[in-house]
mmCIF file of C-alpha atoms in Angstrom:
data_model
loop_
_atom_site.group_PDB
_atom_site.id
_atom_site.type_symbol
_atom_site.label_atom_id
_atom_site.label_comp_id
_atom_site.label_asym_id
_atom_site.label_seq_id
_atom_site.Cartn_x
_atom_site.Cartn_y
_atom_site.Cartn_z
ATOM 1 C CA UNK A 10 -0.014 0.041 -0.081
ATOM 2 C CA UNK A 11 3.126 2.416 0.800
ATOM 3 C CA UNK A 12 4.338 1.292 -2.310
ATOM 4 C CA UNK A 13 1.244 2.550 -4.377
ATOM 5 C CA UNK A 14 1.295 5.428 -2.739
ATOM 6 C CA UNK A 15 4.965 6.086 -3.387
ATOM 7 C CA UNK A 16 4.198 5.603 -7.118
ATOM 8 C CA UNK A 17 0.915 7.522 -7.662
ATOM 9 C CA UNK A 18 1.516 10.917 -5.991
ATOM 10 C CA UNK A 19 2.911 13.353 -8.108
ATOM 11 C CA UNK A 20 5.730 15.888 -7.864
ATOM 12 C CA UNK A 21 5.127 19.086 -7.057
ATOM 13 C CA UNK A 22 7.033 22.766 -7.900
ATOM 14 C CA UNK A 23 8.307 23.712 -4.757
ATOM 15 C CA UNK A 24 7.409 27.564 -5.849
ATOM 16 C CA UNK A 25 3.728 26.640 -5.773
ATOM 17 C CA UNK A 26 2.257 29.073 -2.977
ATOM 18 C CA UNK A 27 0.180 25.945 -1.286
ATOM 19 C CA UNK A 28 1.929 24.435 1.339
ATOM 20 C CA UNK A 29 2.585 20.827 0.888
ATOM 21 C CA UNK A 30 0.702 18.221 3.996
ATOM 22 C CA UNK A 31 2.512 16.049 6.179
ATOM 23 C CA UNK A 32 0.492 13.862 8.117
ATOM 24 C CA UNK A 33 3.925 12.903 9.907
ATOM 25 C CA UNK A 34 3.614 16.210 11.630
ATOM 26 C CA UNK A 35 0.552 15.521 13.673
ATOM 27 C CA UNK A 36 2.433 12.363 14.989
ATOM 28 C CA UNK A 37 6.300 13.978 15.386
ATOM 29 C CA UNK A 38 7.221 17.573 15.211
ATOM 30 C CA UNK A 39 10.590 16.448 13.381
ATOM 31 C CA UNK A 40 12.159 18.429 10.696
ATOM 32 C CA UNK A 41 12.058 16.016 7.768
ATOM 33 C CA UNK A 42 9.652 13.406 6.578
ATOM 34 C CA UNK A 43 10.432 9.869 7.626
ATOM 35 C CA UNK A 44 10.066 8.344 3.915
ATOM 36 C CA UNK A 45 11.572 11.050 1.815
ATOM 37 C CA UNK A 46 14.212 11.924 3.980
ATOM 38 C CA UNK A 47 16.783 10.632 1.450
ATOM 39 C CA UNK A 48 15.254 12.729 -1.556
ATOM 40 C CA UNK A 49 15.559 16.888 0.113
ATOM 41 C CA UNK A 50 16.831 18.687 2.621
ATOM 42 C CA UNK A 51 15.394 19.454 6.014
ATOM 43 C CA UNK A 52 12.634 21.363 5.822
ATOM 44 C CA UNK A 53 12.567 24.694 7.509
ATOM 45 C CA UNK A 54 8.792 24.086 9.110
ATOM 46 C CA UNK A 55 6.432 21.464 9.819
ATOM 47 C CA UNK A 56 3.324 21.968 11.149
ATOM 48 C CA UNK A 57 -0.026 19.772 11.081
ATOM 49 C CA UNK A 58 -0.999 22.207 8.418
ATOM 50 C CA UNK A 59 2.190 21.201 6.025
ATOM 51 C CA UNK A 60 5.897 22.810 5.707
ATOM 52 C CA UNK A 61 7.536 24.962 3.359
ATOM 53 C CA UNK A 62 10.638 23.372 1.844
ATOM 54 C CA UNK A 63 13.874 25.293 1.216
ATOM 55 C CA UNK A 64 15.200 22.587 -1.298
ATOM 56 C CA UNK A 65 13.707 23.760 -5.072
ATOM 57 C CA UNK A 66 12.028 20.565 -5.129
ATOM 58 C CA UNK A 67 9.814 19.028 -2.352
ATOM 59 C CA UNK A 68 9.784 15.093 -1.746
ATOM 60 C CA UNK A 69 7.489 13.158 -3.443
ATOM 61 C CA UNK A 70 5.363 12.203 -0.757
ATOM 62 C CA UNK A 71 4.568 13.173 2.448
ATOM 63 C CA UNK A 72 3.354 9.863 4.052
ATOM 64 C CA UNK A 73 2.950 8.546 7.499
ATOM 65 C CA UNK A 74 1.783 4.942 8.625
ATOM 66 C CA UNK A 75 -0.777 5.021 11.354
ATOM 67 C CA UNK A 76 -1.526 2.202 13.560
ATOM 68 C CA UNK A 77 -4.474 0.403 12.669
ATOM 69 C CA UNK A 78 -7.246 1.006 15.425
ATOM 70 C CA UNK A 79 -8.165 -1.569 17.697
ATOM 71 C CA UNK A 80 -11.660 -3.416 16.976
ATOM 72 C CA UNK A 81 -13.925 -3.355 19.987
ATOM 73 C CA UNK A 82 -13.365 -1.936 23.532
ATOM 74 C CA UNK A 83 -10.162 -1.326 25.952
ATOM 75 C CA UNK A 84 -10.767 -2.907 29.307
ATOM 76 C CA UNK A 85 -11.232 0.172 30.484
ATOM 77 C CA UNK A 86 -13.827 1.086 28.431
ATOM 78 C CA UNK A 87 -15.650 -1.749 29.079
ATOM 79 C CA UNK A 88 -15.334 -1.293 32.974
ATOM 80 C CA UNK A 89 -16.274 2.644 32.667
ATOM 81 C CA UNK A 90 -20.565 1.935 32.679
ATOM 82 C CA UNK A 91 -20.112 -0.370 35.578
ATOM 83 C CA UNK A 92 -18.126 2.356 37.358
ATOM 84 C CA UNK A 93 -20.440 4.950 36.601
ATOM 85 C CA UNK A 94 -23.245 2.842 37.720
ATOM 86 C CA UNK A 95 -21.761 2.394 41.016
ATOM 87 C CA UNK A 96 -20.302 6.103 41.684
ATOM 88 C CA UNK A 97 -24.372 6.989 40.974
ATOM 89 C CA UNK A 98 -25.471 4.640 43.603
ATOM 90 C CA UNK A 99 -22.530 6.048 46.081
ATOM 91 C CA UNK A 100 -23.737 9.654 45.735
ATOM 92 C CA UNK A 101 -27.313 8.599 46.424
ATOM 93 C CA UNK A 102 -26.600 6.822 49.415
ATOM 94 C CA UNK A 103 -24.685 9.899 50.528
ATOM 95 C CA UNK A 104 -27.899 11.869 50.091
ATOM 96 C CA UNK A 105 -29.948 9.465 52.173
ATOM 97 C CA UNK A 106 -27.163 9.441 54.836
ATOM 98 C CA UNK A 107 -27.509 12.982 55.304
ATOM 99 C CA UNK A 108 -31.312 13.545 55.110
ATOM 100 C CA UNK A 109 -31.265 11.150 57.810
ATOM 101 C CA UNK A 110 -28.838 13.183 59.639
ATOM 102 C CA UNK A 111 -30.816 15.899 59.427
ATOM 103 C CA UNK A 112 -33.961 14.459 60.690
ATOM 104 C CA UNK A 113 -32.807 11.727 63.026
ATOM 105 C CA UNK A 114 -29.472 12.842 64.067
ATOM 106 C CA UNK A 115 -29.777 16.728 65.416
ATOM 107 C CA UNK A 116 -28.965 17.595 68.572
ATOM 108 C CA UNK A 117 -31.981 18.182 70.866
ATOM 109 C CA UNK A 118 -31.596 21.665 72.433
ATOM 110 C CA UNK A 119 -33.235 21.701 76.066
ATOM 111 C CA UNK A 120 -33.636 25.312 77.957
ATOM 112 C CA UNK A 121 -30.588 27.461 79.161
ATOM 113 C CA UNK A 122 -28.549 25.584 76.107
ATOM 114 C CA UNK A 123 -26.498 28.601 74.158
ATOM 115 C CA UNK A 124 -26.648 28.247 70.760
ATOM 116 C CA UNK A 125 -26.019 30.116 67.150
ATOM 117 C CA UNK A 126 -28.304 31.074 65.071
ATOM 118 C CA UNK A 127 -29.171 33.647 62.144
ATOM 119 C CA UNK A 128 -32.284 35.833 61.587
ATOM 120 C CA UNK A 129 -34.357 34.871 58.637
ATOM 121 C CA UNK A 130 -37.194 37.469 58.867
ATOM 122 C CA UNK A 131 -38.762 39.628 61.438
ATOM 123 C CA UNK A 132 -42.278 40.600 62.009
ATOM 124 C CA UNK A 133 -44.522 42.465 64.597
ATOM 125 C CA UNK A 134 -44.345 39.460 67.188
ATOM 126 C CA UNK A 135 -40.735 38.928 67.058
ATOM 127 C CA UNK A 136 -37.854 37.269 64.875
ATOM 128 C CA UNK A 137 -37.689 33.868 63.403
ATOM 129 C CA UNK A 138 -34.041 32.306 63.420
ATOM 130 C CA UNK A 139 -32.750 29.239 61.606
ATOM 131 C CA UNK A 140 -30.503 27.179 64.030
ATOM 132 C CA UNK A 141 -29.775 24.467 61.732
ATOM 133 C CA UNK A 142 -31.214 21.125 60.598
ATOM 134 C CA UNK A 143 -35.217 21.414 60.293
ATOM 135 C CA UNK A 144 -35.964 22.695 63.510
ATOM 136 C CA UNK A 145 -37.507 25.921 63.930
ATOM 137 C CA UNK A 146 -36.722 29.144 66.527
ATOM 138 C CA UNK A 147 -38.288 32.170 67.405
ATOM 139 C CA UNK A 148 -37.584 35.274 69.821
ATOM 140 C CA UNK A 149 -40.483 37.034 71.100
ATOM 141 C CA UNK A 150 -39.837 40.773 70.844
ATOM 142 C CA UNK A 151 -39.838 40.824 74.659
ATOM 143 C CA UNK A 152 -37.125 38.577 74.801
ATOM 144 C CA UNK A 153 -34.636 40.646 72.843
ATOM 145 C CA UNK A 154 -33.081 43.451 74.949
ATOM 146 C CA UNK A 155 -33.112 44.515 78.537
ATOM 147 C CA UNK A 156 -34.457 47.719 77.181
ATOM 148 C CA UNK A 157 -37.693 48.927 75.951
ATOM 149 C CA UNK A 158 -38.048 48.034 72.316
ATOM 150 C CA UNK A 159 -40.943 48.359 70.167
ATOM 151 C CA UNK A 160 -40.258 46.175 66.831
ATOM 152 C CA UNK A 161 -37.647 43.465 66.544
ATOM 153 C CA UNK A 162 -36.341 45.034 63.214
ATOM 154 C CA UNK A 163 -34.964 47.776 65.191
ATOM 155 C CA UNK A 164 -32.216 45.441 66.536
ATOM 156 C CA UNK A 165 -32.557 42.707 64.583
ATOM 157 C CA UNK A 166 -32.144 41.970 60.746
ATOM 158 C CA UNK A 167 -32.136 39.221 57.694
ATOM 159 C CA UNK A 168 -28.934 37.582 57.852
ATOM 160 C CA UNK A 169 -27.677 38.608 61.237
ATOM 161 C CA UNK A 170 -25.769 35.949 63.049
ATOM 162 C CA UNK A 171 -25.603 35.745 66.917
ATOM 163 C CA UNK A 172 -25.736 33.678 70.003
ATOM 164 C CA UNK A 173 -29.140 32.948 72.011
ATOM 165 C CA UNK A 174 -30.659 30.853 74.721
ATOM 166 C CA UNK A 175 -32.898 28.369 74.366
ATOM 167 C CA UNK A 176 -35.980 29.385 77.163
ATOM 168 C CA UNK A 177 -38.371 26.983 76.174
ATOM 169 C CA UNK A 178 -39.382 24.030 73.991
ATOM 170 C CA UNK A 179 -42.448 22.974 72.570
ATOM 171 C CA UNK A 180 -44.275 19.999 71.674
ATOM 172 C CA UNK A 181 -43.975 20.512 67.804
ATOM 173 C CA UNK A 182 -39.930 20.641 68.096
ATOM 174 C CA UNK A 183 -40.133 24.799 67.735
ATOM 175 C CA UNK A 184 -37.636 26.676 69.966
ATOM 176 C CA UNK A 185 -38.248 29.633 71.720
ATOM 177 C CA UNK A 186 -34.822 31.974 71.924
ATOM 178 C CA UNK A 187 -33.666 35.003 74.396
ATOM 179 C CA UNK A 188 -31.086 37.316 73.961
ATOM 180 C CA UNK A 189 -32.409 39.188 77.285
ATOM 181 C CA UNK A 190 -31.405 36.127 79.286
ATOM 182 C CA UNK A 191 -27.966 36.344 77.880
ATOM 183 C CA UNK A 192 -27.700 40.087 78.861
ATOM 184 C CA UNK A 193 -29.067 39.675 81.787
ATOM 185 C CA UNK A 194 -26.090 37.172 82.605
ATOM 186 C CA UNK A 195 -23.663 39.853 81.178
ATOM 187 C CA UNK A 196 -25.074 42.471 84.055
ATOM 188 C CA UNK A 197 -24.647 39.838 87.052
ATOM 189 C CA UNK A 198 -21.215 39.217 85.644
ATOM 190 C CA UNK A 199 -20.347 43.026 85.922
ATOM 191 C CA UNK A 200 -22.112 43.307 88.982
ATOM 192 C CA UNK A 201 -19.572 40.584 90.553
ATOM 193 C CA UNK A 202 -16.716 42.576 88.900
ATOM 194 C CA UNK A 203 -17.661 45.356 91.192
ATOM 195 C CA UNK A 204 -18.039 43.622 93.810
ATOM 196 C CA UNK A 205 -14.472 41.927 93.571
ATOM 197 C CA UNK A 206 -13.024 45.521 92.866
ATOM 198 C CA UNK A 207 -14.464 47.215 95.820
ATOM 199 C CA UNK A 208 -15.906 49.710 93.090
ATOM 200 C CA UNK A 209 -17.822 53.084 93.798
ATOM 201 C CA UNK A 210 -20.993 52.693 92.194
ATOM 202 C CA UNK A 211 -24.146 55.582 91.880
ATOM 203 C CA UNK A 212 -27.378 54.063 92.515
ATOM 204 C CA UNK A 213 -30.756 56.003 92.799
ATOM 205 C CA UNK A 214 -33.097 55.172 95.989
ATOM 206 C CA UNK A 215 -36.357 54.025 95.042
ATOM 207 C CA UNK A 216 -37.959 53.138 98.008
ATOM 208 C CA UNK A 217 -37.887 52.741 101.722
ATOM 209 C CA UNK A 218 -38.893 48.599 102.876
ATOM 210 C CA UNK A 219 -38.436 47.571 106.719
ATOM 211 C CA UNK A 220 -35.347 47.038 107.077
ATOM 212 C CA UNK A 221 -33.537 49.219 104.672
ATOM 213 C CA UNK A 222 -34.190 50.464 100.984
ATOM 214 C CA UNK A 223 -34.179 49.215 97.412
ATOM 215 C CA UNK A 224 -31.876 50.980 94.792
ATOM 216 C CA UNK A 225 -31.363 50.496 91.436
ATOM 217 C CA UNK A 226 -28.502 50.770 89.237
ATOM 218 C CA UNK A 227 -27.676 53.475 86.101
ATOM 219 C CA UNK A 228 -24.972 51.140 84.757
ATOM 220 C CA UNK A 229 -26.785 47.511 85.499
ATOM 221 C CA UNK A 230 -30.358 47.675 84.447
ATOM 222 C CA UNK A 231 -32.845 45.698 85.561
ATOM 223 C CA UNK A 232 -31.066 44.844 88.579
ATOM 224 C CA UNK A 233 -32.805 46.040 91.868
ATOM 225 C CA UNK A 234 -30.214 45.828 95.091
ATOM 226 C CA UNK A 235 -30.876 46.227 99.156
ATOM 227 C CA UNK A 236 -29.179 48.506 101.175
ATOM 228 C CA UNK A 237 -29.796 47.735 105.548
ATOM 229 C CA UNK A 238 -30.504 50.759 107.199
ATOM 230 C CA UNK A 239 -27.552 50.422 109.216
ATOM 231 C CA UNK A 240 -25.560 50.970 106.043
ATOM 232 C CA UNK A 241 -27.145 53.935 104.834
ATOM 233 C CA UNK A 242 -26.498 57.806 105.355
ATOM 234 C CA UNK A 243 -29.295 58.563 106.782
ATOM 235 C CA UNK A 244 -33.882 57.864 106.704
ATOM 236 C CA UNK A 245 -34.573 60.395 104.107
ATOM 237 C CA UNK A 246 -32.901 59.457 100.888
ATOM 238 C CA UNK A 247 -35.634 58.047 98.926
ATOM 239 C CA UNK A 248 -35.660 59.812 95.561
ATOM 240 C CA UNK A 249 -31.769 60.579 96.020
ATOM 241 C CA UNK A 250 -28.601 59.125 94.205
ATOM 242 C CA UNK A 251 -25.436 57.943 96.284
ATOM 243 C CA UNK A 252 -22.578 56.243 96.134
ATOM 244 C CA UNK A 253 -22.401 52.748 97.079
ATOM 245 C CA UNK A 254 -20.110 49.500 97.162
ATOM 246 C CA UNK A 255 -21.452 46.127 96.119
ATOM 247 C CA UNK A 256 -20.899 43.958 99.406
ATOM 248 C CA UNK A 257 -22.670 40.795 98.286
ATOM 249 C CA UNK A 258 -23.516 39.718 94.778
ATOM 250 C CA UNK A 259 -25.228 35.973 94.470
ATOM 251 C CA UNK A 260 -27.063 35.631 91.106
ATOM 252 C CA UNK A 261 -28.455 31.996 92.015
ATOM 253 C CA UNK A 262 -30.338 33.498 94.722
ATOM 254 C CA UNK A 263 -30.691 37.011 93.148
ATOM 255 C CA UNK A 264 -28.993 38.556 96.074
ATOM 256 C CA UNK A 265 -27.411 42.027 95.743
ATOM 257 C CA UNK A 266 -26.588 43.914 98.697
ATOM 258 C CA UNK A 267 -24.925 47.209 98.776
ATOM 259 C CA UNK A 268 -23.715 49.900 101.273
ATOM 260 C CA UNK A 269 -23.280 53.467 101.607
ATOM 261 C CA UNK A 270 -21.210 53.173 104.539
ATOM 262 C CA UNK A 271 -18.800 51.475 103.118
ATOM 263 C CA UNK A 272 -18.016 54.419 101.018
ATOM 264 C CA UNK A 273 -17.662 56.636 103.619
ATOM 265 C CA UNK A 274 -15.314 54.828 105.833
ATOM 266 C CA UNK A 275 -12.567 55.098 103.198
ATOM 267 C CA UNK A 276 -9.770 55.877 105.050
ATOM 268 C CA UNK A 277 -8.849 59.507 105.811
ATOM 269 C CA UNK A 278 -5.426 58.847 104.338
ATOM 270 C CA UNK A 279 -7.109 58.190 100.904
ATOM 271 C CA UNK A 280 -9.549 60.860 101.056
ATOM 272 C CA UNK A 281 -7.422 64.036 101.596
ATOM 273 C CA UNK A 282 -4.103 62.445 99.297
ATOM 274 C CA UNK A 283 -3.272 65.352 96.995
ATOM 275 C CA UNK A 284 -1.852 64.985 93.466
ATOM 276 C CA UNK A 285 1.753 64.270 93.192
ATOM 277 C CA UNK A 286 1.752 61.937 96.714
ATOM 278 C CA UNK A 287 3.133 58.317 96.620
ATOM 279 C CA UNK A 288 1.081 55.717 97.929
ATOM 280 C CA UNK A 289 1.769 52.157 98.752
ATOM 281 C CA UNK A 290 -0.702 50.319 97.073
ATOM 282 C CA UNK A 291 -1.484 45.776 95.992
ATOM 283 C CA UNK A 292 -2.810 44.874 92.661
ATOM 284 C CA UNK A 293 -6.282 42.888 93.295
ATOM 285 C CA UNK A 294 -7.118 42.615 89.473
ATOM 286 C CA UNK A 295 -5.718 43.156 85.905
ATOM 287 C CA UNK A 296 -7.692 44.238 83.074
ATOM 288 C CA UNK A 297 -6.816 44.657 79.708
ATOM 289 C CA UNK A 298 -6.885 48.477 80.174
ATOM 290 C CA UNK A 299 -5.013 48.603 83.550
ATOM 291 C CA UNK A 300 -4.793 46.973 87.244
ATOM 292 C CA UNK A 301 -7.044 48.411 90.105
ATOM 293 C CA UNK A 302 -5.270 48.510 93.049
ATOM 294 C CA UNK A 303 -6.159 48.319 96.928
ATOM 295 C CA UNK A 304 -4.819 51.505 98.931
ATOM 296 C CA UNK A 305 -5.922 50.688 102.199
ATOM 297 C CA UNK A 306 -7.916 47.627 102.508
ATOM 298 C CA UNK A 307 -11.304 49.282 101.771
ATOM 299 C CA UNK A 308 -10.337 51.290 98.357
ATOM 300 C CA UNK A 309 -9.281 51.019 95.238
ATOM 301 C CA UNK A 310 -7.642 53.044 92.900
ATOM 302 C CA UNK A 311 -6.611 52.505 88.833
ATOM 303 C CA UNK A 312 -3.560 52.534 87.439
ATOM 304 C CA UNK A 313 -4.149 52.715 83.865
ATOM 305 C CA UNK A 314 -1.950 50.975 81.117
ATOM 306 C CA UNK A 315 -1.319 54.916 79.507
ATOM 307 C CA UNK A 316 0.433 55.486 83.026
ATOM 308 C CA UNK A 317 2.663 52.878 83.808
ATOM 309 C CA UNK A 318 5.661 53.574 82.020
ATOM 310 C CA UNK A 319 7.219 55.875 79.413
ATOM 311 C CA UNK A 320 7.841 53.027 77.038
ATOM 312 C CA UNK A 321 4.771 51.339 75.396
ATOM 313 C CA UNK A 322 3.078 48.582 77.118
ATOM 314 C CA UNK A 323 1.421 45.940 75.304
ATOM 315 C CA UNK A 324 -0.107 43.919 78.396
ATOM 316 C CA UNK A 325 -0.597 44.876 81.802
ATOM 317 C CA UNK A 326 0.085 40.702 82.838
ATOM 318 C CA UNK A 327 3.835 41.281 81.057
ATOM 319 C CA UNK A 328 4.347 43.852 83.794
ATOM 320 C CA UNK A 329 2.603 43.236 87.119
ATOM 321 C CA UNK A 330 0.996 40.398 88.457
ATOM 322 C CA UNK A 331 -2.080 40.371 91.145
ATOM 323 C CA UNK A 332 -0.718 40.252 94.418
ATOM 324 C CA UNK A 333 2.514 42.811 93.773
ATOM 325 C CA UNK A 334 3.003 45.209 96.000
ATOM 326 C CA UNK A 335 3.813 48.339 94.243
ATOM 327 C CA UNK A 336 4.090 52.181 94.828
ATOM 328 C CA UNK A 337 2.178 54.982 92.740
ATOM 329 C CA UNK A 338 1.382 58.510 92.632
ATOM 330 C CA UNK A 339 -1.755 60.060 92.703
ATOM 331 C CA UNK A 340 -2.379 61.824 89.519
ATOM 332 C CA UNK A 341 -5.991 62.599 90.636
ATOM 333 C CA UNK A 342 -8.328 62.428 93.466
ATOM 334 C CA UNK A 343 -12.017 63.365 92.948
ATOM 335 C CA UNK A 344 -15.417 62.888 94.791
ATOM 336 C CA UNK A 345 -13.445 63.134 98.276
ATOM 337 C CA UNK A 346 -11.688 59.939 97.314
ATOM 338 C CA UNK A 347 -13.930 57.683 95.592
ATOM 339 C CA UNK A 348 -11.943 57.902 92.316
ATOM 340 C CA UNK A 349 -8.467 58.161 92.268
ATOM 341 C CA UNK A 350 -5.932 57.449 89.537
ATOM 342 C CA UNK A 351 -2.107 56.597 89.870
ATOM 343 C CA UNK A 352 0.870 56.622 87.659
ATOM 344 C CA UNK A 353 4.281 54.906 87.807
ATOM 345 C CA UNK A 354 4.871 56.240 84.608
ATOM 346 C CA UNK A 355 6.052 59.853 86.370
ATOM 347 C CA UNK A 356 8.269 57.826 88.581
ATOM 348 C CA UNK A 357 10.458 56.560 85.900
ATOM 349 C CA UNK A 358 14.078 58.075 86.658
ATOM 350 C CA UNK A 359 14.446 56.584 83.110
ATOM 351 C CA UNK A 360 12.186 56.332 80.462
ATOM 352 C CA UNK A 361 11.136 52.513 80.412
ATOM 353 C CA UNK A 362 12.909 51.382 83.926
ATOM 354 C CA UNK A 363 9.074 50.041 84.716
ATOM 355 C CA UNK A 364 9.768 47.237 82.332
ATOM 356 C CA UNK A 365 13.243 46.830 83.002
ATOM 357 C CA UNK A 366 14.109 47.416 86.728
ATOM 358 C CA UNK A 367 10.705 48.354 88.743
ATOM 359 C CA UNK A 368 12.484 47.904 92.058
ATOM 360 C CA UNK A 369 14.502 51.026 91.017
ATOM 361 C CA UNK A 370 11.556 53.299 90.670
ATOM 362 C CA UNK A 371 10.133 52.069 93.576
ATOM 363 C CA UNK A 372 13.303 53.080 95.486
ATOM 364 C CA UNK A 373 13.442 56.422 94.011
ATOM 365 C CA UNK A 374 9.695 57.152 94.016
ATOM 366 C CA UNK A 375 9.583 59.829 96.516
ATOM 367 C CA UNK A 376 12.533 61.464 95.048
ATOM 368 C CA UNK A 377 10.619 61.688 91.660
ATOM 369 C CA UNK A 378 7.389 62.233 93.019
ATOM 370 C CA UNK A 379 9.316 65.653 94.918
ATOM 371 C CA UNK A 380 10.549 66.242 91.503
ATOM 372 C CA UNK A 381 6.990 66.229 90.179
ATOM 373 C CA UNK A 382 5.509 68.739 92.719
ATOM 374 C CA UNK A 383 8.089 71.010 92.245
ATOM 375 C CA UNK A 384 7.523 71.232 88.259
ATOM 376 C CA UNK A 385 4.034 71.323 88.813
ATOM 377 C CA UNK A 386 4.475 74.433 91.173
ATOM 378 C CA UNK A 387 6.509 75.980 88.830
ATOM 379 C CA UNK A 388 3.868 75.651 86.211
ATOM 380 C CA UNK A 389 1.572 77.236 88.745
ATOM 381 C CA UNK A 390 3.462 79.692 89.335
ATOM 382 C CA UNK A 391 3.983 80.471 85.450
ATOM 383 C CA UNK A 392 0.264 80.600 85.348
ATOM 384 C CA UNK A 393 -0.370 83.610 87.305
ATOM 385 C CA UNK A 394 2.444 85.469 85.048
ATOM 386 C CA UNK A 395 1.266 84.093 81.785
ATOM 387 C CA UNK A 396 -1.942 82.277 81.721
ATOM 388 C CA UNK A 397 -1.282 81.032 77.803
ATOM 389 C CA UNK A 398 1.756 79.415 78.835
ATOM 390 C CA UNK A 399 0.015 77.222 82.042
ATOM 391 C CA UNK A 400 -1.816 74.556 79.949
ATOM 392 C CA UNK A 401 2.007 73.565 78.139
ATOM 393 C CA UNK A 402 3.733 73.885 81.270
ATOM 394 C CA UNK A 403 1.162 71.421 83.200
ATOM 395 C CA UNK A 404 1.039 68.955 80.500
ATOM 396 C CA UNK A 405 4.974 68.613 80.229
ATOM 397 C CA UNK A 406 5.223 68.186 84.237
ATOM 398 C CA UNK A 407 2.460 65.398 83.915
ATOM 399 C CA UNK A 408 3.872 63.879 80.671
ATOM 400 C CA UNK A 409 7.821 63.797 82.581
#
């Protein structure tokens, strides 16, 4: 067959504009045709669409012998339909198992559980929440927040994802949720922190009872505290605002007891301390924004993180620990000793000493405080002569 092709194919002039087809180019991109290699020089290019010869005459033929196709399917092709059917069966099984998990394998939520959900839509009664699976959930408008609320859409919107608390579960597997209960837990947690820190808290005396008074908090909504008569400043205080300390806080029994006497019993040292005075203190609590210091066993001052050192402090717990005894200087004393702000930055001989050698700072505390008071006095004197220079001088003395 190959010999027949060689004899029947005519020669074509090389100057013809038509490119010569080369079947061999589809198999191997060589520079010459395997059958015409002896009849011509190498070609300049070889593509599936043809080649342009370098010699005057092209080779007599461009022939490539291909393997004859096999008759019938390969073993791989024979097994393909069976594999496809097996794969389809496996997918059907997976979908069936997934549906079963949604119906039978879902978690059973109980009252008090914390769950995550996505608000789907709201109406005048409340909001509908998707909590996964096929269980429906609903939060009523009155259970959305501790404060007054007219419509659920004022706080919740479709697509909003947040935490809810399960409060009840109906017979049809629909659950009622609450956000207000979560907020109430946070309020009790904050009250417990205030009690631990012996913080001074303003309250309003709402009514007088047989053994004392009922008070409400401005910063702790919905909580009502009891103040024994022996801990009140006087008897005619209904409707007045007074400062108290939380002396007993127990959420489980809904017990919250406050005292005004604890505020008034602050030591005379704290109440009369002046700006620039050095106090000894014990660290009772460390927060991300600073540390609360116990000054006299019954009062707490704040050392803000910005007043620890002239160098940057990224974390309070990297510099101080609960129970450490330190020395700090008073930089603010308001409300007769009920709000005292402290600083160790002003006591540093060199910037960053609180981070490198806090013992040196405490050793030279009185010396640095005296220097601070001297600068403050100079700023006060300068303010009498030049009122416009007083602000700059005062700020420089505090920063240093």
